[in-house]
Coordinates of N, CA, C and O and ligand atoms in Angstrom, one line a residue:
T1 N -8.6 74.3 102.2 CA -9.1 73.3 103.4 C -8.0 71.9 103.2 O -7.9 71.8 102.3
S2 N -7.5 71.5 104.6 CA -6.4 70.5 104.5 C -7.5 68.9 104.3 O -8.6 68.9 104.8
R3 N -6.4 68.3 103.4 CA -7.1 66.7 103.5 C -6.3 65.7 103.7 O -5.5 65.7 103.7
F4 N -7.1 64.8 103.7 CA -6.2 63.5 104.3 C -6.9 62.4 103.6 O -8.0 62.1 103.4
A5 N -5.6 61.1 103.4 CA -6.2 60.1 102.4 C -5.0 58.7 102.8 O -4.1 59.2 103.7
Q6 N -5.3 57.7 102.8 CA -4.8 56.4 103.3 C -4.4 55.4 102.1 O -5.7 55.5 101.8
F7 N -3.5 54.9 102.1 CA -3.1 54.3 100.9 C -2.2 53.1 101.3 O -1.7 53.2 102.4
K8 N -2.9 51.5 101.0 CA -2.1 50.7 100.7 C -1.0 50.5 99.7 O -1.4 50.5 98.7
L9 N 0.2 50.1 100.3 CA 1.8 50.3 99.3 C 2.2 49.0 100.2 O 2.3 48.9 101.0
V10 N 2.5 48.7 98.7 CA 3.0 46.9 98.6 C 4.8 47.1 98.1 O 5.1 47.7 96.9
L11 N 5.7 46.7 98.8 CA 7.1 46.5 98.0 C 7.3 44.8 98.1 O 6.9 44.0 98.4
L12 N 7.8 44.6 96.1 CA 8.2 43.7 95.6 C 9.5 43.9 95.6 O 10.1 44.6 94.8
G13 N 10.0 42.5 95.5 CA 11.1 42.0 94.8 C 12.2 40.9 95.4 O 11.6 40.6 96.3
E14 N 13.2 41.0 95.0 CA 14.4 39.6 95.2 C 14.8 39.8 96.3 O 14.8 41.1 96.6
S15 N 14.8 38.8 97.1 CA 15.4 38.7 98.3 C 16.7 39.7 98.3 O 18.3 39.6 97.6
A16 N 17.0 40.4 99.5 CA 18.3 40.7 99.8 C 18.4 42.5 98.7 O 19.8 43.3 98.9
V17 N 17.4 42.9 98.0 CA 17.5 44.4 97.4 C 17.4 45.3 98.1 O 18.0 46.3 97.8
G18 N 16.8 45.2 99.7 CA 16.9 46.1 100.5 C 15.0 46.9 100.4 O 15.3 47.8 101.3
K19 N 14.5 46.2 100.5 CA 13.1 46.4 100.9 C 13.2 47.0 102.2 O 12.5 47.8 102.4
S20 N 13.4 45.9 103.1 CA 12.9 46.4 104.6 C 14.1 47.5 105.2 O 13.5 48.1 105.3
S21 N 15.0 47.7 104.2 CA 15.8 48.5 104.6 C 15.5 50.2 104.5 O 15.1 50.9 104.6
I22 N 14.5 50.2 103.0 CA 14.2 51.0 102.4 C 12.6 52.0 103.3 O 12.7 52.8 103.7
V23 N 11.9 50.6 103.8 CA 11.2 50.7 104.7 C 11.3 51.6 105.9 O 10.8 52.3 106.7
H24 N 12.3 51.0 106.9 CA 12.9 51.2 107.6 C 13.6 52.4 107.9 O 13.4 53.8 108.4
R25 N 14.0 53.2 106.5 CA 14.8 54.6 106.6 C 13.4 55.1 106.2 O 14.0 56.8 107.2
F26 N 12.8 54.9 105.9 CA 11.2 55.9 105.3 C 10.7 55.9 106.6 O 9.8 57.2 107.2
V27 N 10.6 54.8 107.8 CA 9.6 55.2 108.8 C 10.6 55.2 109.9 O 10.1 56.0 110.7
K28 N 11.5 54.7 110.0 CA 12.4 55.0 111.6 C 13.5 56.3 110.9 O 14.3 56.6 112.2
N29 N 14.1 56.2 110.1 CA 15.1 56.9 109.9 C 16.5 56.5 110.3 O 17.2 56.9 110.8
T30 N 16.5 55.0 110.3 CA 17.2 54.3 110.3 C 17.9 53.3 109.8 O 17.2 52.9 108.7
F31 N 19.2 52.7 109.4 CA 19.5 52.0 108.8 C 20.7 50.4 109.4 O 20.9 51.0 110.5
D32 N 20.4 49.3 109.4 CA 20.8 48.0 109.7 C 21.7 47.4 108.2 O 21.2 47.1 107.8
E33 N 23.1 47.4 109.3 CA 23.9 46.8 108.1 C 23.6 45.4 108.2 O 23.8 44.8 106.8
L34 N 23.3 44.9 109.0 CA 23.1 43.2 109.5 C 21.4 42.8 109.1 O 21.0 41.8 110.5
R35 N 20.7 43.8 108.5 CA 19.6 43.3 108.6 C 18.8 41.9 108.0 O 19.2 41.3 107.2
E36 N 17.9 41.1 109.2 CA 17.5 40.1 108.5 C 16.1 39.7 107.8 O 15.9 40.8 107.9
S37 N 16.7 38.4 107.0 CA 15.5 38.2 106.0 C 14.2 38.3 106.5 O 13.9 37.8 107.3
T38 N 13.5 39.0 105.5 CA 11.8 39.2 106.1 C 11.6 37.8 106.0 O 11.4 37.2 105.0
I39 N 11.2 37.4 107.2 CA 9.9 36.0 106.8 C 8.2 36.2 106.7 O 7.3 36.8 107.5
G40 N 7.8 36.1 105.9 CA 6.4 36.1 105.2 C 6.0 37.6 105.0 O 6.4 38.1 103.7
A41 N 5.7 38.6 105.8 CA 5.4 40.1 105.5 C 5.4 41.1 106.8 O 5.2 40.4 107.7
A42 N 5.9 42.5 106.4 CA 6.0 43.0 107.9 C 4.9 43.8 107.4 O 5.3 44.2 106.5
F43 N 4.4 45.0 108.7 CA 3.6 45.6 108.6 C 3.7 46.9 109.0 O 4.5 47.0 109.9
L44 N 4.1 47.9 108.3 CA 4.6 49.6 108.9 C 3.4 50.5 108.6 O 2.9 50.3 107.1
T45 N 3.7 51.6 109.2 CA 2.5 52.6 108.3 C 3.7 54.2 108.6 O 4.7 54.2 109.5
Q46 N 3.3 54.9 107.8 CA 4.2 56.4 107.8 C 3.4 57.3 107.2 O 2.4 57.2 106.3
T47 N 3.3 58.5 107.8 CA 2.8 59.7 106.9 C 3.3 60.4 106.8 O 4.6 61.4 107.0
I48 N 3.2 61.4 105.0 CA 3.9 62.5 104.7 C 2.5 63.6 104.2 O 1.2 62.7 104.4
T49 N 3.4 64.8 104.5 CA 2.5 65.7 103.8 C 2.7 66.3 102.3 O 4.0 66.1 102.4
I50 N 2.0 66.3 101.7 CA 2.3 67.2 100.3 C 1.6 68.6 100.3 O 0.5 69.4 100.1
P51 N 2.6 69.9 100.5 CA 2.7 70.8 100.8 C 1.4 71.7 99.4 O 0.4 72.5 100.2
E52 N 2.1 71.5 98.3 CA 1.0 71.8 97.1 C -0.4 71.9 97.6 O -1.0 72.6 97.2
T53 N -0.7 70.5 97.8 CA -2.0 70.3 98.0 C -2.8 70.4 99.6 O -3.9 70.0 99.2
D54 N -2.2 70.7 100.5 CA -2.3 70.5 101.4 C -2.8 69.6 101.9 O -4.1 69.2 102.7
T55 N -2.1 68.2 101.3 CA -2.9 66.7 101.8 C -1.3 66.0 102.9 O -0.5 66.2 102.6
T56 N -2.9 65.4 103.9 CA -1.9 64.1 104.6 C -2.0 63.1 103.7 O -3.1 62.5 104.0
I57 N -1.2 62.1 103.9 CA -1.3 60.9 103.1 C -0.7 59.8 104.4 O 0.8 59.6 104.6
K58 N -1.1 59.0 104.6 CA -0.8 57.8 105.3 C -0.9 56.4 104.7 O -1.8 56.0 104.1
F59 N 0.4 56.0 104.7 CA 0.8 54.8 103.9 C 0.9 53.5 105.0 O 1.3 53.9 106.0
E60 N 0.0 52.4 104.5 CA 0.2 51.4 104.9 C 1.0 50.2 104.2 O 0.4 50.2 103.4
I61 N 1.8 49.7 104.8 CA 2.9 49.4 104.0 C 3.1 48.1 104.4 O 3.2 47.5 105.5
W62 N 2.9 47.3 103.2 CA 3.2 45.5 103.7 C 4.9 45.3 103.2 O 4.7 45.6 101.7
D63 N 5.6 45.3 103.6 CA 6.9 44.9 103.1 C 7.1 43.6 102.9 O 7.0 42.5 104.4
T64 N 7.1 42.7 101.9 CA 7.2 41.1 102.1 C 8.0 40.7 101.3 O 9.4 41.3 101.8
A65 N 8.5 39.3 101.9 CA 9.5 38.7 102.0 C 9.9 38.0 100.5 O 9.2 37.9 99.6
G66 N 11.1 38.6 99.8 CA 11.6 38.0 98.5 C 12.3 37.0 98.5 O 12.0 36.1 97.1
Q67 N 12.0 35.9 99.6 CA 13.0 34.6 99.2 C 11.6 33.9 98.4 O 10.9 33.8 98.8
E68 N 12.4 33.3 97.8 CA 11.5 32.3 96.7 C 10.3 31.5 97.2 O 9.3 31.2 96.7
R69 N 10.4 30.8 98.6 CA 9.8 30.0 99.6 C 8.1 30.7 99.7 O 6.7 30.4 99.7
Y70 N 8.0 32.2 99.7 CA 7.4 33.2 99.9 C 6.5 33.8 98.9 O 5.7 34.3 99.2
K71 N 6.4 33.6 97.8 CA 6.5 34.0 96.5 C 5.1 33.9 96.5 O 4.2 34.7 96.1
S72 N 4.3 32.7 96.7 CA 3.0 32.6 96.5 C 1.8 33.2 97.4 O 0.9 33.9 97.2
L73 N 2.5 34.0 98.6 CA 1.6 34.8 99.4 C 1.6 36.2 98.8 O 0.5 37.3 99.3
A74 N 2.6 36.9 98.2 CA 2.3 38.3 97.2 C 1.0 38.8 97.0 O 0.6 40.0 96.9
P75 N 0.7 37.6 96.4 CA -1.2 38.1 95.9 C -1.8 39.0 97.1 O -2.9 40.0 96.9
M76 N -1.4 38.0 98.3 CA -2.9 38.4 99.2 C -2.4 39.9 99.4 O -2.7 40.9 100.2
Y77 N -1.0 40.7 99.1 CA -0.8 42.0 99.4 C -0.7 42.6 98.4 O -1.1 44.1 99.2
Y78 N -0.6 42.4 97.5 CA -1.0 43.7 96.4 C -2.4 43.2 95.9 O -2.8 44.2 95.0
R79 N -3.0 42.5 96.1 CA -4.5 42.2 95.3 C -5.4 43.8 96.0 O -5.9 44.1 95.1
N80 N -5.1 43.8 97.0 CA -5.8 45.4 97.2 C -5.4 46.4 97.4 O -5.1 47.3 98.1
A81 N -3.6 46.4 96.9 CA -2.8 48.1 97.1 C -3.2 48.8 96.2 O -3.3 48.8 94.7
N82 N -2.9 50.3 96.5 CA -2.7 51.2 95.8 C -1.9 51.5 95.0 O -2.0 52.3 94.1
A83 N -0.6 51.5 95.7 CA 0.8 51.6 95.1 C 1.6 50.6 95.6 O 1.7 49.5 96.6
A84 N 2.8 50.2 94.6 CA 3.7 48.7 94.6 C 4.9 49.6 94.5 O 5.4 50.1 93.3
L85 N 6.1 49.3 94.9 CA 7.4 49.5 94.7 C 8.2 48.3 94.2 O 8.1 47.4 95.2
C86 N 8.3 47.9 93.0 CA 9.5 47.3 92.4 C 10.9 47.7 92.7 O 11.5 48.0 92.0
V87 N 11.1 46.3 94.1 CA 12.5 46.9 94.1 C 13.7 46.1 93.2 O 13.4 45.1 93.0
Y88 N 14.6 47.0 92.8 CA 15.9 46.2 92.2 C 17.0 46.7 93.3 O 16.9 47.8 93.6
D89 N 18.4 46.1 92.8 CA 19.6 46.5 93.6 C 20.5 46.7 92.2 O 20.6 45.9 91.0
I90 N 20.4 47.8 92.2 CA 21.6 48.4 90.7 C 22.9 47.5 90.5 O 23.1 47.6 89.6
T91 N 23.5 46.8 91.9 CA 24.6 46.1 91.3 C 24.2 44.5 91.1 O 24.9 43.7 90.8
S92 N 22.7 44.7 90.7 CA 22.7 43.0 90.5 C 21.5 43.0 89.4 O 20.2 43.6 89.2
R93 N 22.2 42.8 87.9 CA 21.1 42.7 86.8 C 19.6 41.6 86.8 O 18.8 41.9 86.7
V94 N 20.5 40.5 87.9 CA 19.5 39.9 88.1 C 18.2 40.1 88.6 O 17.2 39.9 88.5
S95 N 18.7 40.9 89.8 CA 17.6 41.5 90.5 C 16.5 42.5 89.9 O 15.5 42.7 89.9
F96 N 17.2 43.3 88.7 CA 16.3 43.9 87.7 C 15.7 43.2 86.8 O 14.2 43.6 86.6
N97 N 15.6 42.0 86.4 CA 15.0 41.2 85.4 C 13.3 40.9 86.4 O 12.3 40.6 86.0
R98 N 14.5 40.5 87.6 CA 12.8 40.0 88.5 C 12.1 41.0 88.8 O 10.6 40.9 88.7
A99 N 12.2 42.3 89.2 CA 11.6 43.1 89.2 C 10.6 43.7 87.8 O 9.4 43.9 88.0
Q100 N 11.3 43.1 87.0 CA 10.5 43.6 85.7 C 9.1 42.4 85.8 O 8.1 42.9 85.1
D101 N 9.8 41.0 86.3 CA 8.5 40.1 86.3 C 7.3 40.0 87.0 O 6.8 40.2 86.7
W102 N 7.8 41.5 88.6 CA 6.7 41.7 88.9 C 6.0 42.9 88.4 O 4.6 42.7 88.9
I103 N 6.6 43.2 87.6 CA 6.0 44.4 87.0 C 4.7 43.7 86.0 O 4.0 44.2 86.1
K104 N 5.4 42.8 85.3 CA 4.3 42.4 84.4 C 3.2 41.6 85.3 O 2.3 41.2 84.9
E105 N 3.6 40.8 86.3 CA 2.4 39.9 87.1 C 1.5 41.2 87.5 O 0.2 41.1 87.9
L106 N 2.0 42.2 88.2 CA 1.0 43.4 88.5 C -0.3 43.4 87.6 O -0.5 43.9 87.9
R107 N 0.7 44.1 86.0 CA 0.0 44.2 85.2 C -1.6 43.3 85.0 O -2.4 43.9 84.3
K108 N -1.1 42.0 85.2 CA -2.4 40.9 85.2 C -2.9 41.0 86.2 O -4.4 41.0 85.8
Q109 N -2.6 41.1 87.6 CA -3.1 40.9 88.3 C -3.6 41.8 89.7 O -4.8 41.4 90.5
A110 N -2.7 42.9 89.2 CA -3.3 43.8 90.3 C -4.2 45.0 89.9 O -5.1 44.8 88.9
P111 N -5.1 45.4 91.0 CA -5.8 46.5 90.6 C -5.7 47.5 89.7 O -4.6 48.0 89.5
E112 N -6.5 47.4 88.7 CA -6.4 48.8 87.6 C -6.0 50.4 88.1 O -6.3 50.3 89.0
G113 N -5.5 50.7 87.9 CA -4.9 52.3 88.1 C -4.1 52.3 89.4 O -3.6 52.7 89.8
I114 N -3.1 50.8 90.0 CA -2.5 50.9 90.7 C -1.1 51.7 90.6 O -0.4 52.1 89.0
V115 N -0.2 52.7 91.2 CA 0.7 53.3 90.8 C 2.0 52.6 91.3 O 1.9 51.9 92.5
I116 N 2.5 52.4 90.4 CA 4.0 51.4 90.2 C 5.0 52.3 90.4 O 5.6 53.3 89.1
A117 N 5.9 52.1 91.3 CA 7.3 52.6 91.2 C 8.2 51.5 90.9 O 8.7 50.3 91.6
L118 N 9.7 51.3 90.0 CA 10.2 50.6 89.8 C 11.8 51.7 90.4 O 12.4 52.6 89.8
V119 N 12.0 50.6 91.4 CA 12.8 51.4 92.3 C 14.5 51.0 92.1 O 14.6 49.9 93.0
G120 N 15.5 51.7 92.0 CA 17.0 50.9 92.2 C 17.4 51.3 93.5 O 18.2 52.6 93.2
N121 N 17.7 50.5 94.3 CA 18.2 50.7 95.5 C 19.4 50.6 95.6 O 20.5 49.7 94.3
K122 N 20.4 50.8 96.7 CA 22.3 50.8 96.7 C 22.9 51.8 95.9 O 23.8 51.3 95.3
S123 N 22.3 52.9 95.5 CA 22.9 53.9 94.9 C 24.2 54.6 95.6 O 25.0 54.7 94.7
D124 N 24.4 53.8 96.4 CA 26.1 54.1 96.8 C 26.7 53.3 96.6 O 28.2 53.4 96.8
L125 N 26.3 52.1 95.6 CA 27.4 51.2 95.7 C 27.4 51.4 93.9 O 27.7 50.3 93.3
S126 N 27.5 52.6 93.1 CA 27.8 53.0 91.9 C 28.9 52.6 91.3 O 28.6 52.1 90.2
D127 N 29.9 51.8 92.0 CA 30.8 51.5 91.6 C 31.0 50.2 90.9 O 31.7 49.6 89.9
N128 N 29.8 50.0 91.4 CA 29.5 47.9 91.1 C 28.4 47.8 90.2 O 27.3 46.9 90.3
R129 N 28.0 49.1 89.9 CA 26.5 49.2 89.3 C 26.6 48.0 87.5 O 27.7 48.0 87.2
E130 N 25.6 47.3 87.9 CA 24.8 46.6 86.2 C 24.0 47.2 85.5 O 23.8 46.3 84.8
V131 N 23.2 47.9 86.1 CA 22.0 48.5 85.4 C 21.9 49.8 85.8 O 22.4 50.9 86.3
E132 N 22.1 50.1 84.3 CA 22.2 52.0 84.2 C 20.6 52.3 84.1 O 19.8 51.8 83.5
L133 N 20.7 53.7 84.1 CA 19.2 54.4 84.3 C 18.6 54.4 83.1 O 17.6 54.3 83.1
S134 N 19.7 54.8 82.6 CA 19.1 54.8 80.7 C 18.3 53.4 80.0 O 17.3 53.8 79.5
E135 N 18.8 52.1 80.6 CA 18.5 51.0 80.0 C 17.0 51.1 81.2 O 15.7 50.3 80.4
V136 N 16.8 51.6 82.1 CA 15.4 51.4 82.8 C 14.6 52.2 81.9 O 13.0 51.9 82.2
E137 N 15.1 53.5 81.7 CA 13.8 54.1 81.5 C 13.6 53.5 80.0 O 12.3 53.5 79.4
E138 N 14.6 53.2 79.0 CA 14.1 52.2 78.2 C 13.2 51.8 78.1 O 11.8 51.3 77.1
Y139 N 13.3 50.8 79.2 CA 11.9 49.5 79.4 C 11.0 50.2 80.0 O 9.8 49.7 79.5
V140 N 11.0 50.9 80.6 CA 9.4 51.8 81.1 C 9.1 52.7 80.0 O 7.6 52.5 79.9
E141 N 9.8 52.9 78.9 CA 9.3 53.8 77.7 C 8.1 52.8 76.9 O 7.4 52.8 76.3
Q142 N 9.2 51.4 76.9 CA 8.5 50.4 76.2 C 6.9 50.2 76.7 O 6.0 49.7 76.0
Y143 N 7.3 50.1 77.9 CA 6.1 49.3 78.8 C 5.1 50.3 78.6 O 3.8 50.1 78.3
N144 N 5.1 51.7 78.4 CA 4.3 52.8 78.7 C 3.5 53.2 77.4 O 2.4 53.0 77.5
S145 N 4.3 52.6 76.7 CA 3.6 52.8 75.1 C 2.7 51.5 74.7 O 2.0 51.3 73.9
E146 N 2.8 50.2 75.3 CA 2.2 49.1 75.4 C 0.9 49.0 76.2 O -0.1 48.3 76.1
A147 N 1.1 50.0 77.3 CA -0.1 49.9 78.0 C -1.7 50.7 77.6 O -0.8 52.1 76.8
T148 N -2.4 49.8 77.4 CA -3.5 50.3 76.6 C -4.5 51.3 77.1 O -4.8 50.9 79.1
G149 N -4.9 52.1 76.7 CA -6.2 53.1 78.0 C -6.1 53.0 79.2 O -6.3 51.9 80.0
G150 N -5.3 54.1 79.9 CA -6.1 54.4 80.9 C -5.0 53.6 82.1 O -5.0 53.9 82.9
G151 N -3.8 52.7 81.0 CA -3.0 52.1 82.3 C -2.2 53.1 83.0 O -1.5 54.2 82.3
S152 N -1.6 52.8 83.6 CA -1.0 54.0 84.7 C 0.5 53.8 84.0 O 0.9 52.9 83.6
T153 N 1.9 54.8 84.1 CA 2.6 54.6 83.6 C 3.5 54.3 85.1 O 3.1 54.2 86.3
I154 N 5.1 53.6 84.9 CA 5.3 54.0 85.9 C 6.6 55.1 86.3 O 7.1 55.7 85.7
I155 N 6.7 55.1 87.8 CA 7.8 56.3 88.0 C 8.9 55.4 88.5 O 9.1 54.1 88.6
I156 N 10.0 56.0 87.7 CA 11.4 55.8 87.6 C 12.5 56.3 89.0 O 12.4 57.8 89.1
A157 N 12.9 55.4 89.8 CA 14.0 56.3 90.9 C 15.1 55.2 91.2 O 14.8 54.1 91.4
E158 N 15.8 55.9 91.4 CA 17.0 55.6 92.4 C 17.4 55.8 93.9 O 17.1 57.0 94.0
C159 N 17.8 54.9 94.6 CA 17.6 55.7 95.8 C 18.9 54.7 96.6 O 18.9 53.7 96.6
S160 N 19.3 55.2 98.4 CA 20.3 53.9 99.3 C 19.5 54.4 100.4 O 19.4 55.1 100.9
A161 N 19.0 52.7 101.1 CA 18.6 52.8 102.1 C 19.5 53.0 103.3 O 19.4 53.9 104.4
K162 N 21.0 53.1 102.6 CA 22.0 53.1 103.8 C 22.3 54.5 103.9 O 22.1 55.0 105.4
T163 N 22.0 55.2 102.6 CA 22.9 56.8 102.9 C 21.5 57.2 103.1 O 21.2 58.9 103.6
G164 N 20.7 57.3 102.7 CA 19.2 58.0 102.5 C 18.8 58.5 101.8 O 17.7 59.1 101.2
D165 N 20.0 58.8 100.5 CA 19.8 59.3 99.5 C 18.3 59.2 98.7 O 18.3 57.8 98.1
G166 N 17.2 59.6 98.1 CA 16.3 60.1 97.5 C 14.9 58.3 98.2 O 14.1 58.3 97.6
V167 N 15.6 58.4 99.2 CA 14.0 57.6 99.5 C 12.8 58.2 100.0 O 11.8 57.6 99.6
L168 N 13.0 59.5 100.5 CA 11.4 60.0 100.9 C 11.3 60.8 99.4 O 9.7 60.5 99.4
E169 N 11.8 61.1 98.7 CA 11.3 61.4 97.4 C 10.5 60.4 96.6 O 9.6 60.5 96.1
V170 N 11.2 58.9 96.9 CA 9.8 57.9 96.0 C 8.5 58.1 96.5 O 7.6 58.2 96.3
F171 N 8.6 58.2 98.1 CA 7.2 58.0 98.7 C 6.7 59.3 98.2 O 5.3 59.2 98.1
N172 N 7.3 60.3 98.3 CA 6.5 61.7 97.9 C 5.9 61.6 96.6 O 5.2 62.1 96.3
R173 N 6.9 61.2 95.3 CA 6.4 61.5 94.4 C 5.1 60.1 93.9 O 4.2 60.6 93.2
I174 N 5.3 59.2 94.5 CA 4.1 58.3 94.8 C 2.7 59.0 95.1 O 2.0 58.7 94.6
G175 N 2.9 59.8 96.3 CA 1.8 60.6 96.9 C 1.2 61.4 96.1 O 0.2 61.5 96.3
R176 N 2.1 61.8 95.4 CA 1.6 63.0 94.3 C 0.4 62.2 93.4 O -0.2 62.9 92.3
A177 N 1.2 60.9 92.8 CA 0.6 60.4 91.8 C -0.9 59.8 92.0 O -1.3 59.2 91.2
L178 N -1.0 59.7 93.7 CA -2.0 58.4 94.3 C -3.1 59.5 93.8 O -3.3 61.0 94.4
P179 N -4.3 59.4 93.4 CA -5.5 60.3 93.2 C -6.6 60.4 94.9 O -6.5 59.3 95.6
V180 N -6.4 61.9 95.2 CA -6.8 62.4 96.7 C -8.4 63.2 95.8 O -8.4 63.5 95.2
E181 N -9.1 62.8 96.8 CA -10.7 63.5 96.4 C -10.5 65.0 96.9 O -10.0 65.1 97.8
Ligands
LIG1 P1 14.0 40.0 102.0 O1 13.4 40.5 103.2 O2 15.0 39.1 102.0 O3 12.9 39.9 101.3 O4 15.2 41.1 101.9 P2 14.8 42.5 101.5 O5 15.1 43.3 100.4 O6 14.3 42.9 102.6 O7 16.7 43.1 102.2 P3 17.5 43.9 103.3 O8 16.5 45.5 103.6 O9 16.9 43.0 104.5 O10 18.7 44.2 102.9 C1 19.4 43.4 102.5 C2 21.1 43.4 102.5 O11 21.4 44.5 102.2 C3 21.4 44.3 104.2 O12 22.4 43.2 104.7 C4 21.5 45.6 104.0 O13 22.0 46.0 105.2 C5 21.9 45.7 103.0 N1 21.4 46.9 102.2 C6 20.0 47.3 102.0 N2 19.8 48.7 101.4 C7 21.2 49.0 101.2 C8 21.9 50.0 100.3 O14 20.9 51.5 99.7 N3 23.1 50.1 100.5 C9 24.0 49.2 101.2 N4 25.1 49.3 100.4 N5 23.1 48.2 101.5 C10 22.1 47.8 101.8
LIG2 MG1 13.1 42.4 103.9

């Protein structure tokens, strides 16, 4: 028998890393070279199916604004989230540091058991890469070893909202990690 579940997902990360672009690729399968910076937050939904478990998952997506002046709004969106995408740009070390700050904040303030994905976007720009996957793995290994009892592990992924590479996979992996009754 098929099952249905609904989850709240929030995107966090520095401005211009491509949060809105990832969401638009996932929801509408489009890409905009000149996307405008998000004001406040945007809400979109998208449904996926997981064939192995015959489960349909509806994501209620909060795409937050990365600009510093909106930072204080973020807790409103992650407070009751089931999953979070902490997004960085693989060509920006600063944005990776910022994504780590978000993970620290989620660990302190977000609901226990929240599924976290650390997502490196703009994989199409790998010629200008500043963040290696190996150091992301090292960071997450360290994080996971410190997470005490029942702390959820972090999903690592790279994608390109521009080409679409790896985008659906991120949401599929999150869907598989979420608990369905
Ligand atoms: P805020 O809303 O300000 O927090 O930014 P954001 O994280 O939502 O970034 P947005 O999606 O607006 O993208 C910022 C810029 O990066 C835009 O010009 C996009 O076209 C570009 N961009 C987004 N994703 C990619 C990608 O995968 N590859 C490349 N080359 N450019 C991208
Ligand atoms: Mg945006």
